[in-house]
Amino acid sequence: EPEVTQTPSHQVTQMGQEVILRCVPISNHLYFYWYRQILGQKVEFLVSFYNNEISEKSEIFDDQFSVERPDGSNFTLKIRSTKLEDSAMYFCASIEGSGQETQYFGPGTRLLVL
Amino acid sequence: GENVEQHPSTLSVQEGDSAVIKCTYSDSASNYFPWYKQELGKRPQLIIDIRSNVGEKKDQRIAVTLNKTAKHFSLHITETQPEDSAVYFCAASSGGGSNYKLTFGKGTLLTVNP
């Protein structure tokens, strides 16, 4: 069964550094998402992406965040200047669309900002 | 925006007992309600979902009920087993158009004691 994949599984970075989290959604899916989960807390929506543009973003998704689908397979989340509070698990998810709403999550990238 | 409340935050049951987790939502436009199971350090996995045109859905030991008027939905697990121990998240979506973002509850840590 196809799965959403994410790399890296873990990333440690210094405050102020840029990080890029990578995701490969399921190949025939059309809607893409990033969520984050701070340790012990609920999953929070960051951004949705459809038809090569952002369709919605949350208050968390400020100017330090950006998303890109540079080719037909990858979907990336960039944090330009990381802060301590960006430490979290970041999940990518995708949906097929066309009436199919089931959202499939990737395994996550655990980001630790020191 | 949508707000999802989930109770209880922790639930401990004996193997073989039933477990019930309840969620309420605020946005009457929400029409899709999935439940995810998350084991420690793993991705959220969809276990069951329900759409607003259905009042109840069952899949073996798992069932979900939806009361649109009261804006609440519940997860029922019967004949619980130790491998059911995990964090369970409810979510809501007013999906359609270009966005199917999920708003999650805070999660319920279910412990099934052998």
CSV table of C-alpha atoms in Angstrom, one decimal:
chain,number,residue,atom,x,y,z
A,1,GLU,CA,0.0,0.0,0.0
A,2,PRO,CA,1.4,3.4,-0.9
A,3,GLU,CA,2.5,5.6,2.0
A,4,VAL,CA,3.6,9.2,2.6
A,5,THR,CA,7.3,9.3,3.3
A,6,GLN,CA,9.3,12.0,5.1
A,7,THR,CA,12.9,12.9,5.5
A,8,PRO,CA,14.8,13.3,7.6
A,9,SER,CA,13.3,11.4,10.5
A,10,HIS,CA,15.2,13.5,13.0
A,11,GLN,CA,16.8,16.9,12.7
A,12,VAL,CA,18.8,18.9,15.2
A,13,THR,CA,19.6,22.5,14.5
A,14,GLN,CA,20.8,25.6,16.1
A,15,MET,CA,18.4,28.5,16.7
A,16,GLY,CA,18.4,30.9,13.8
A,17,GLN,CA,19.4,28.2,11.2
A,18,GLU,CA,17.3,27.3,8.3
A,19,VAL,CA,15.8,23.8,8.0
A,20,ILE,CA,14.0,22.1,5.1
A,21,LEU,CA,11.7,19.2,5.8
A,22,ARG,CA,10.9,16.9,2.9
A,23,CYS,CA,7.8,14.9,2.1
A,24,VAL,CA,6.8,12.6,-0.7
A,25,PRO,CA,3.0,12.4,-0.8
A,26,ILE,CA,1.2,9.5,-2.3
A,27,SER,CA,1.6,9.7,-6.0
A,28,ASN,CA,-2.0,10.3,-7.2
A,29,HIS,CA,-2.9,12.7,-4.3
A,30,LEU,CA,-3.8,16.3,-5.0
A,31,TYR,CA,-4.0,18.0,-1.6
A,32,PHE,CA,-1.0,18.3,0.7
A,33,TYR,CA,-0.7,19.4,4.3
A,34,TRP,CA,1.8,20.1,7.0
A,35,TYR,CA,0.9,19.7,10.7
A,36,ARG,CA,3.0,19.9,13.8
A,37,GLN,CA,2.8,18.2,17.1
A,38,ILE,CA,4.6,19.6,20.1
A,39,LEU,CA,5.5,16.8,22.5
A,40,GLY,CA,2.5,15.6,24.4
A,41,GLN,CA,0.1,17.9,22.7
A,42,LYS,CA,-2.4,17.7,19.9
A,43,VAL,CA,-1.7,17.8,16.2
A,44,GLU,CA,-2.0,21.3,14.9
A,45,PHE,CA,-2.7,22.4,11.3
A,46,LEU,CA,0.0,24.5,9.7
A,47,VAL,CA,-0.8,24.8,6.0
A,48,SER,CA,-2.7,23.2,3.1
A,49,PHE,CA,-1.5,23.2,-0.5
A,50,TYR,CA,-3.5,22.5,-3.7
A,51,ASN,CA,-2.9,23.2,-7.3
A,52,ASN,CA,0.5,24.6,-6.6
A,53,GLU,CA,-0.6,27.2,-4.2
A,54,ILE,CA,-1.4,27.6,-0.5
A,55,SER,CA,-5.1,27.2,0.1
A,56,GLU,CA,-5.1,28.0,3.8
A,57,LYS,CA,-2.5,28.6,6.5
A,58,SER,CA,-2.8,28.9,10.3
A,59,GLU,CA,-1.6,31.6,12.6
A,60,ILE,CA,1.4,29.4,13.4
A,61,PHE,CA,2.5,29.6,9.7
A,62,ASP,CA,4.1,33.0,9.8
A,63,ASP,CA,6.6,34.6,7.5
A,64,GLN,CA,9.4,32.3,8.7
A,65,PHE,CA,7.6,29.3,7.1
A,66,SER,CA,7.2,28.5,3.4
A,67,VAL,CA,6.2,25.5,1.4
A,68,GLU,CA,7.1,24.4,-2.1
A,69,ARG,CA,6.4,21.6,-4.5
A,70,PRO,CA,9.5,21.9,-6.6
A,71,ASP,CA,8.8,18.9,-8.8
A,72,GLY,CA,6.0,16.3,-9.3
A,73,SER,CA,6.8,14.3,-6.2
A,74,ASN,CA,8.4,16.4,-3.3
A,75,PHE,CA,6.6,18.7,-1.0
A,76,THR,CA,8.8,20.7,1.3
A,77,LEU,CA,8.4,22.9,4.4
A,78,LYS,CA,11.1,25.5,5.1
A,79,ILE,CA,11.7,27.3,8.3
A,80,ARG,CA,14.0,30.2,7.6
A,81,SER,CA,15.2,31.1,11.0
A,82,THR,CA,14.3,28.5,13.6
A,83,LYS,CA,13.3,29.3,17.1
A,84,LEU,CA,13.3,27.2,20.2
A,85,GLU,CA,9.6,26.9,20.1
A,86,ASP,CA,9.7,25.4,16.6
A,87,SER,CA,10.9,22.1,18.3
A,88,ALA,CA,8.1,19.6,17.5
A,89,MET,CA,7.2,16.6,15.3
A,90,TYR,CA,6.2,17.8,11.8
A,91,PHE,CA,3.8,15.6,9.9
A,92,CYS,CA,3.1,15.8,6.2
A,93,ALA,CA,-0.2,14.5,5.0
A,94,SER,CA,-2.0,14.1,1.7
A,95,ILE,CA,-5.5,13.5,0.3
A,96,GLU,CA,-6.5,12.0,-3.0
A,97,GLY,CA,-9.4,14.5,-3.4
A,98,SER,CA,-12.3,14.0,-5.8
A,99,GLY,CA,-14.5,13.1,-2.8
A,100,GLN,CA,-11.9,11.0,-1.0
A,101,GLU,CA,-11.2,12.9,2.2
A,102,THR,CA,-9.1,10.3,4.1
A,103,GLN,CA,-5.9,12.1,5.1
A,104,TYR,CA,-2.8,9.9,5.2
A,105,PHE,CA,0.1,11.0,7.4
A,106,GLY,CA,3.8,10.5,7.0
A,107,PRO,CA,6.0,9.1,9.7
A,108,GLY,CA,7.0,12.6,10.8
A,109,THR,CA,10.3,14.6,11.2
A,110,ARG,CA,11.3,15.3,14.8
A,111,LEU,CA,12.9,18.8,14.8
A,112,LEU,CA,14.9,19.9,17.8
A,113,VAL,CA,16.1,23.5,17.9
A,114,LEU,CA,18.9,24.2,20.4
B,1,GLY,CA,-12.6,28.7,13.2
B,2,GLU,CA,-13.4,25.2,14.3
B,3,ASN,CA,-12.8,24.1,17.9
B,4,VAL,CA,-12.8,20.4,18.9
B,5,GLU,CA,-13.0,19.4,22.5
B,6,GLN,CA,-12.2,15.8,23.5
B,7,HIS,CA,-12.9,13.9,26.8
B,8,PRO,CA,-11.5,12.2,28.7
B,9,SER,CA,-7.8,13.1,28.5
B,10,THR,CA,-6.9,9.7,30.0
B,11,LEU,CA,-8.9,6.5,30.2
B,12,SER,CA,-7.9,3.2,31.8
B,13,VAL,CA,-9.9,0.1,31.3
B,14,GLN,CA,-9.6,-3.6,31.9
B,15,GLU,CA,-9.0,-5.9,29.0
B,16,GLY,CA,-12.4,-7.0,27.6
B,17,ASP,CA,-14.2,-3.8,28.8
B,18,SER,CA,-15.5,-1.2,26.5
B,19,ALA,CA,-14.0,2.3,26.1
B,20,VAL,CA,-15.9,5.4,25.0
B,21,ILE,CA,-14.2,8.7,24.0
B,22,LYS,CA,-16.3,11.8,23.3
B,23,CYS,CA,-15.7,14.9,21.2
B,24,THR,CA,-17.7,18.0,20.5
B,25,TYR,CA,-17.1,20.5,17.7
B,26,SER,CA,-18.2,24.1,17.2
B,27,ASP,CA,-18.5,24.7,13.4
B,28,SER,CA,-21.8,23.5,12.1
B,29,ALA,CA,-20.3,23.4,8.6
B,30,SER,CA,-18.0,20.5,9.6
B,31,ASN,CA,-19.0,17.4,7.7
B,32,TYR,CA,-16.2,14.9,8.1
B,33,PHE,CA,-15.1,13.3,11.4
B,34,PRO,CA,-12.1,10.9,11.5
B,35,TRP,CA,-10.6,9.2,14.4
B,36,TYR,CA,-6.8,8.5,14.5
B,37,LYS,CA,-4.8,6.2,16.7
B,38,GLN,CA,-1.3,7.2,17.5
B,39,GLU,CA,1.2,5.0,19.2
B,40,LEU,CA,4.3,6.5,20.9
B,41,GLY,CA,6.6,8.1,18.4
B,42,LYS,CA,4.5,7.0,15.4
B,43,ARG,CA,2.3,8.7,12.8
B,44,PRO,CA,-1.4,9.1,13.4
B,45,GLN,CA,-3.3,6.2,11.7
B,46,LEU,CA,-6.9,6.5,10.7
B,47,ILE,CA,-9.0,3.9,12.4
B,48,ILE,CA,-12.5,5.0,11.4
B,49,ASP,CA,-14.3,8.0,10.0
B,50,ILE,CA,-17.8,9.2,9.6
B,51,ARG,CA,-19.5,11.8,7.4
B,52,SER,CA,-22.3,14.1,8.4
B,53,ASN,CA,-24.9,12.2,6.4
B,54,VAL,CA,-24.5,9.1,8.5
B,55,GLY,CA,-25.4,8.7,12.2
B,56,GLU,CA,-23.3,5.6,13.0
B,57,LYS,CA,-20.6,3.5,11.5
B,58,LYS,CA,-19.1,0.3,12.7
B,59,ASP,CA,-16.0,-1.7,11.9
B,60,GLN,CA,-15.5,-4.8,13.9
B,61,ARG,CA,-14.8,-3.7,17.5
B,62,ILE,CA,-14.8,0.0,16.7
B,63,ALA,CA,-17.9,2.2,16.2
B,64,VAL,CA,-18.4,5.9,15.8
B,65,THR,CA,-21.6,7.8,16.4
B,66,LEU,CA,-22.5,11.3,15.3
B,67,ASN,CA,-25.1,13.7,16.6
B,68,LYS,CA,-25.2,16.6,14.3
B,69,THR,CA,-27.8,18.5,16.2
B,70,ALA,CA,-25.7,18.4,19.4
B,71,LYS,CA,-22.5,18.7,17.5
B,72,HIS,CA,-20.8,15.7,19.1
B,73,PHE,CA,-19.4,12.4,18.1
B,74,SER,CA,-18.0,9.5,20.0
B,75,LEU,CA,-15.7,6.5,19.5
B,76,HIS,CA,-16.7,3.2,21.0
B,77,ILE,CA,-14.2,0.3,21.3
B,78,THR,CA,-15.6,-3.0,22.5
B,79,GLU,CA,-13.7,-6.0,23.9
B,80,THR,CA,-10.6,-3.9,24.4
B,81,GLN,CA,-7.2,-5.5,24.1
B,82,PRO,CA,-3.8,-4.4,25.4
B,83,GLU,CA,-2.8,-3.5,21.8
B,84,ASP,CA,-5.6,-0.9,21.8
B,85,SER,CA,-3.4,1.1,24.2
B,86,ALA,CA,-2.5,4.4,22.4
B,87,VAL,CA,-3.5,8.0,22.1
B,88,TYR,CA,-6.7,8.5,20.2
B,89,PHE,CA,-7.5,11.8,18.5
B,90,CYS,CA,-10.8,12.9,17.1
B,91,ALA,CA,-10.8,15.5,14.3
B,92,ALA,CA,-13.3,17.5,12.3
B,93,SER,CA,-13.2,19.0,8.8
B,94,SER,CA,-15.5,21.2,6.8
B,95,GLY,CA,-13.8,19.8,3.8
B,96,GLY,CA,-14.5,20.9,0.3
B,97,GLY,CA,-13.3,23.3,-2.3
B,98,SER,CA,-9.5,23.4,-2.1
B,99,ASN,CA,-9.1,22.5,1.6
B,100,TYR,CA,-9.8,19.6,3.8
B,101,LYS,CA,-7.8,20.6,6.8
B,102,LEU,CA,-8.3,18.7,10.0
B,103,THR,CA,-8.8,20.3,13.4
B,104,PHE,CA,-7.9,17.9,16.1
B,105,GLY,CA,-8.9,17.3,19.7
B,106,LYS,CA,-6.3,17.2,22.4
B,107,GLY,CA,-6.2,13.4,22.5
B,108,THR,CA,-7.2,10.6,24.9
B,109,LEU,CA,-4.5,8.3,26.3
B,110,LEU,CA,-6.2,4.9,26.5
B,111,THR,CA,-4.6,2.3,28.6
B,112,VAL,CA,-5.9,-1.3,28.5
B,113,ASN,CA,-4.7,-3.3,31.5
B,114,PRO,CA,-4.3,-7.1,31.0
